[in-house]
mmCIF file of C-alpha atoms in Angstrom:
data_model
loop_
_atom_site.group_PDB
_atom_site.id
_atom_site.type_symbol
_atom_site.label_atom_id
_atom_site.label_comp_id
_atom_site.label_asym_id
_atom_site.label_seq_id
_atom_site.Cartn_x
_atom_site.Cartn_y
_atom_site.Cartn_z
ATOM 1 C CA MET A 176 0.000 0.000 0.000
ATOM 2 C CA VAL A 177 1.387 3.383 -1.026
ATOM 3 C CA THR A 178 -0.350 6.419 0.457
ATOM 4 C CA LEU A 179 0.253 10.000 -0.636
ATOM 5 C CA ASN A 180 -0.634 11.917 2.526
ATOM 6 C CA THR A 181 -2.110 15.422 2.680
ATOM 7 C CA ASP A 182 1.027 16.746 4.450
ATOM 8 C CA GLY A 183 3.223 15.806 1.461
ATOM 9 C CA SER A 184 4.581 12.665 3.101
ATOM 10 C CA VAL A 185 4.480 9.211 1.532
ATOM 11 C CA SER A 186 3.628 5.991 3.384
ATOM 12 C CA VAL A 187 4.666 2.558 2.110
ATOM 13 C CA GLN A 188 3.295 -0.453 3.953
ATOM 14 C CA ASP A 189 3.537 -4.194 3.383
ATOM 15 C CA ASP A 190 2.244 -7.270 5.153
ATOM 16 C CA GLY A 191 5.505 -9.235 5.123
ATOM 17 C CA ARG A 192 7.332 -10.723 8.101
ATOM 18 C CA GLY A 193 8.788 -7.383 9.251
ATOM 19 C CA THR A 194 12.417 -6.327 9.566
ATOM 20 C CA ASP A 195 14.570 -8.770 11.512
ATOM 21 C CA THR A 196 15.134 -7.623 15.086
ATOM 22 C CA ARG A 197 17.268 -9.437 17.648
ATOM 23 C CA THR A 198 18.182 -9.094 21.301
ATOM 24 C CA GLY A 199 21.847 -8.338 21.963
ATOM 25 C CA GLU A 200 24.060 -9.933 24.595
ATOM 26 C CA HIS A 201 23.000 -7.337 27.197
ATOM 27 C CA GLY A 202 19.255 -7.712 26.511
ATOM 28 C CA GLN A 203 18.971 -4.608 24.301
ATOM 29 C CA VAL A 204 16.958 -4.743 21.072
ATOM 30 C CA VAL A 205 19.220 -4.655 18.019
ATOM 31 C CA LYS A 206 18.004 -4.133 14.462
ATOM 32 C CA LYS A 207 19.743 -4.140 11.115
ATOM 33 C CA PRO A 208 21.264 -0.668 10.594
ATOM 34 C CA VAL A 209 20.131 -0.473 6.959
ATOM 35 C CA ILE A 210 18.120 2.750 7.347
ATOM 36 C CA ALA A 211 20.689 4.996 9.002
ATOM 37 C CA THR A 212 23.840 3.780 7.248
ATOM 38 C CA LYS A 213 25.047 3.094 3.741
ATOM 39 C CA ASP A 214 23.642 -0.168 2.495
ATOM 40 C CA LEU A 215 27.077 -1.775 2.406
ATOM 41 C CA ARG A 216 25.856 -4.777 0.488
ATOM 42 C CA PHE A 217 25.571 -2.671 -2.672
ATOM 43 C CA PHE A 218 27.316 0.705 -2.446
ATOM 44 C CA ASP A 219 30.893 -0.502 -2.601
ATOM 45 C CA LEU A 220 30.519 -3.247 -5.172
ATOM 46 C CA PRO A 221 31.954 -2.529 -8.623
ATOM 47 C CA GLU A 222 28.545 -3.293 -10.145
ATOM 48 C CA PRO A 223 25.599 -2.979 -7.721
ATOM 49 C CA GLU A 224 22.841 -5.579 -7.790
ATOM 50 C CA ARG A 225 20.111 -4.531 -10.223
ATOM 51 C CA LEU A 226 16.402 -4.377 -9.505
ATOM 52 C CA PRO A 227 13.987 -5.844 -12.090
ATOM 53 C CA ASP A 228 13.554 -2.372 -13.624
ATOM 54 C CA GLY A 229 17.315 -2.153 -14.286
ATOM 55 C CA HIS A 230 18.067 0.488 -11.642
ATOM 56 C CA PRO A 231 20.806 -0.239 -9.077
ATOM 57 C CA ARG A 232 19.642 -1.355 -5.640
ATOM 58 C CA ARG A 233 20.492 1.270 -3.028
ATOM 59 C CA GLY A 234 18.519 0.428 0.103
ATOM 60 C CA MET A 235 16.338 2.290 2.568
ATOM 61 C CA SER A 236 19.258 4.447 3.719
ATOM 62 C CA VAL A 237 18.898 6.575 0.579
ATOM 63 C CA VAL A 238 15.221 7.329 1.283
ATOM 64 C CA ALA A 239 16.032 8.258 4.886
ATOM 65 C CA ALA A 240 18.913 10.531 3.857
ATOM 66 C CA LEU A 241 16.794 12.349 1.246
ATOM 67 C CA SER A 242 13.884 12.909 3.628
ATOM 68 C CA GLU A 243 13.269 15.617 6.200
ATOM 69 C CA TRP A 244 11.967 12.836 8.434
ATOM 70 C CA LEU A 245 11.190 9.147 8.199
ATOM 71 C CA ILE A 246 9.300 6.906 10.626
ATOM 72 C CA HIS A 247 9.957 3.178 10.345
ATOM 73 C CA THR A 248 7.445 0.916 12.088
ATOM 74 C CA ASN A 249 8.147 -2.787 12.235
ATOM 75 C CA ARG A 250 5.641 -5.468 13.220
ATOM 76 C CA ARG A 251 6.759 -9.049 13.877
ATOM 77 C CA LEU A 252 5.102 -11.858 15.735
ATOM 78 C CA ASN A 253 7.766 -11.654 18.462
ATOM 79 C CA GLY A 254 7.541 -7.883 18.995
ATOM 80 C CA SER A 255 6.951 -4.560 17.271
ATOM 81 C CA TRP A 256 8.781 -1.230 17.376
ATOM 82 C CA THR A 257 9.052 2.165 15.705
ATOM 83 C CA GLN A 258 11.911 4.621 15.225
ATOM 84 C CA ARG A 259 12.147 8.156 13.802
ATOM 85 C CA TYR A 260 14.959 9.486 11.601
ATOM 86 C CA GLU A 261 15.687 13.047 10.488
ATOM 87 C CA HIS A 262 17.850 13.472 7.372
ATOM 88 C CA GLY A 263 18.954 9.845 7.749
ATOM 89 C CA VAL A 264 19.983 10.052 11.395
ATOM 90 C CA PRO A 265 18.015 8.251 14.148
ATOM 91 C CA VAL A 266 16.547 10.800 16.579
ATOM 92 C CA THR A 267 14.731 8.294 18.810
ATOM 93 C CA ASP A 268 15.595 4.895 20.197
ATOM 94 C CA LEU A 269 13.586 1.861 19.174
ATOM 95 C CA GLU A 270 10.214 2.413 20.817
ATOM 96 C CA PRO A 271 7.950 -0.585 21.469
ATOM 97 C CA VAL A 272 4.626 -0.678 19.627
ATOM 98 C CA GLU A 273 1.717 -2.678 20.978
ATOM 99 C CA THR A 274 1.362 -5.957 19.092
ATOM 100 C CA ASP A 275 -1.860 -6.169 17.095
ATOM 101 C CA GLY A 276 -1.445 -9.647 15.583
ATOM 102 C CA THR A 277 -0.225 -8.352 12.193
ATOM 103 C CA THR A 278 3.225 -8.396 10.634
ATOM 104 C CA GLY A 279 4.889 -6.100 8.151
ATOM 105 C CA THR A 280 6.837 -2.929 7.697
ATOM 106 C CA SER A 281 5.562 0.613 7.383
ATOM 107 C CA VAL A 282 7.751 3.512 6.324
ATOM 108 C CA ARG A 283 6.349 7.045 6.266
ATOM 109 C CA PHE A 284 8.639 9.804 5.043
ATOM 110 C CA LEU A 285 8.588 13.446 4.024
ATOM 111 C CA PRO A 286 10.920 13.934 1.052
ATOM 112 C CA ASP A 287 13.252 16.919 1.260
ATOM 113 C CA GLY A 288 11.554 20.131 0.107
ATOM 114 C CA ASP A 289 13.675 20.396 -3.054
ATOM 115 C CA LEU A 290 12.563 16.909 -4.120
ATOM 116 C CA ARG A 291 8.896 17.584 -3.373
ATOM 117 C CA SER A 292 8.926 20.671 -5.573
ATOM 118 C CA ARG A 293 10.451 18.792 -8.535
ATOM 119 C CA TRP A 294 8.485 15.563 -8.640
ATOM 120 C CA SER A 295 5.133 14.085 -7.709
ATOM 121 C CA LEU A 296 4.266 10.375 -7.759
ATOM 122 C CA THR A 297 1.530 9.492 -10.244
ATOM 123 C CA GLU A 298 -0.544 6.378 -10.859
ATOM 124 C CA GLY A 299 1.385 5.914 -14.116
ATOM 125 C CA ASP A 300 4.732 5.912 -12.283
ATOM 126 C CA LEU A 301 3.541 3.297 -9.836
ATOM 127 C CA ALA A 302 2.031 1.137 -12.603
ATOM 128 C CA ARG A 303 5.299 1.256 -14.597
ATOM 129 C CA TRP A 304 7.449 0.353 -11.578
ATOM 130 C CA SER A 305 5.205 -2.415 -10.268
ATOM 131 C CA GLU A 306 4.924 -4.207 -13.634
ATOM 132 C CA HIS A 307 8.450 -5.552 -13.048
ATOM 133 C CA TRP A 308 7.138 -7.672 -10.157
ATOM 134 C CA PRO A 309 4.244 -9.781 -11.537
ATOM 135 C CA ASP A 310 3.422 -11.294 -8.108
ATOM 136 C CA LEU A 311 3.180 -7.866 -6.442
ATOM 137 C CA THR A 312 -0.146 -6.108 -6.063
ATOM 138 C CA VAL A 313 0.153 -2.389 -5.417
ATOM 139 C CA HIS A 314 -2.557 -0.129 -4.103
ATOM 140 C CA LEU A 315 -2.128 3.646 -4.284
ATOM 141 C CA GLU A 316 -4.240 5.887 -2.112
ATOM 142 C CA ASP A 317 -3.901 9.564 -2.943
ATOM 143 C CA GLN A 318 -5.277 11.462 0.032
ATOM 144 C CA ARG A 319 -4.184 14.741 -1.536
ATOM 145 C CA ASP A 320 -7.158 14.765 -3.905
ATOM 146 C CA GLY A 321 -9.151 11.664 -2.964
ATOM 147 C CA GLY A 322 -7.767 9.541 -5.818
ATOM 148 C CA ASP A 323 -7.414 5.785 -5.542
ATOM 149 C CA TRP A 324 -5.704 3.206 -7.757
ATOM 150 C CA SER A 325 -4.990 -0.520 -7.575
ATOM 151 C CA GLY A 326 -2.991 -2.636 -9.935
ATOM 152 C CA PRO A 327 -0.837 -5.693 -10.391
#
């Protein structure tokens, strides 16, 4: 589900298993640092892994760095949490979220002002990008003007 919110932010939500979270040796919750750091799996390779649309994979860290703020909420069967980032840097610790029986990841972000003024997501963009994943169903909810779109 992709939601274009009235405040200019974008929400992306899935119903997957959620981001892996583990407990460290001292009992603290530890998560993969993919949002606040370079996605080392791809940045330093001579030829980054390619997504089905041919673009290089860059990871969530790029979205966080190019956003005024980003809120990552993670729901797993063994616990849920949320964390806020500003310009790619975590500004809160992992905060527990009450379990509701669902799993998945939700990322809501406000792109940097310069990016918002240059580009706006359209139904056509989403349709073009999602066609590369035939098993993916995408739903776009545009709360800015009441629009709604679903597609494979």
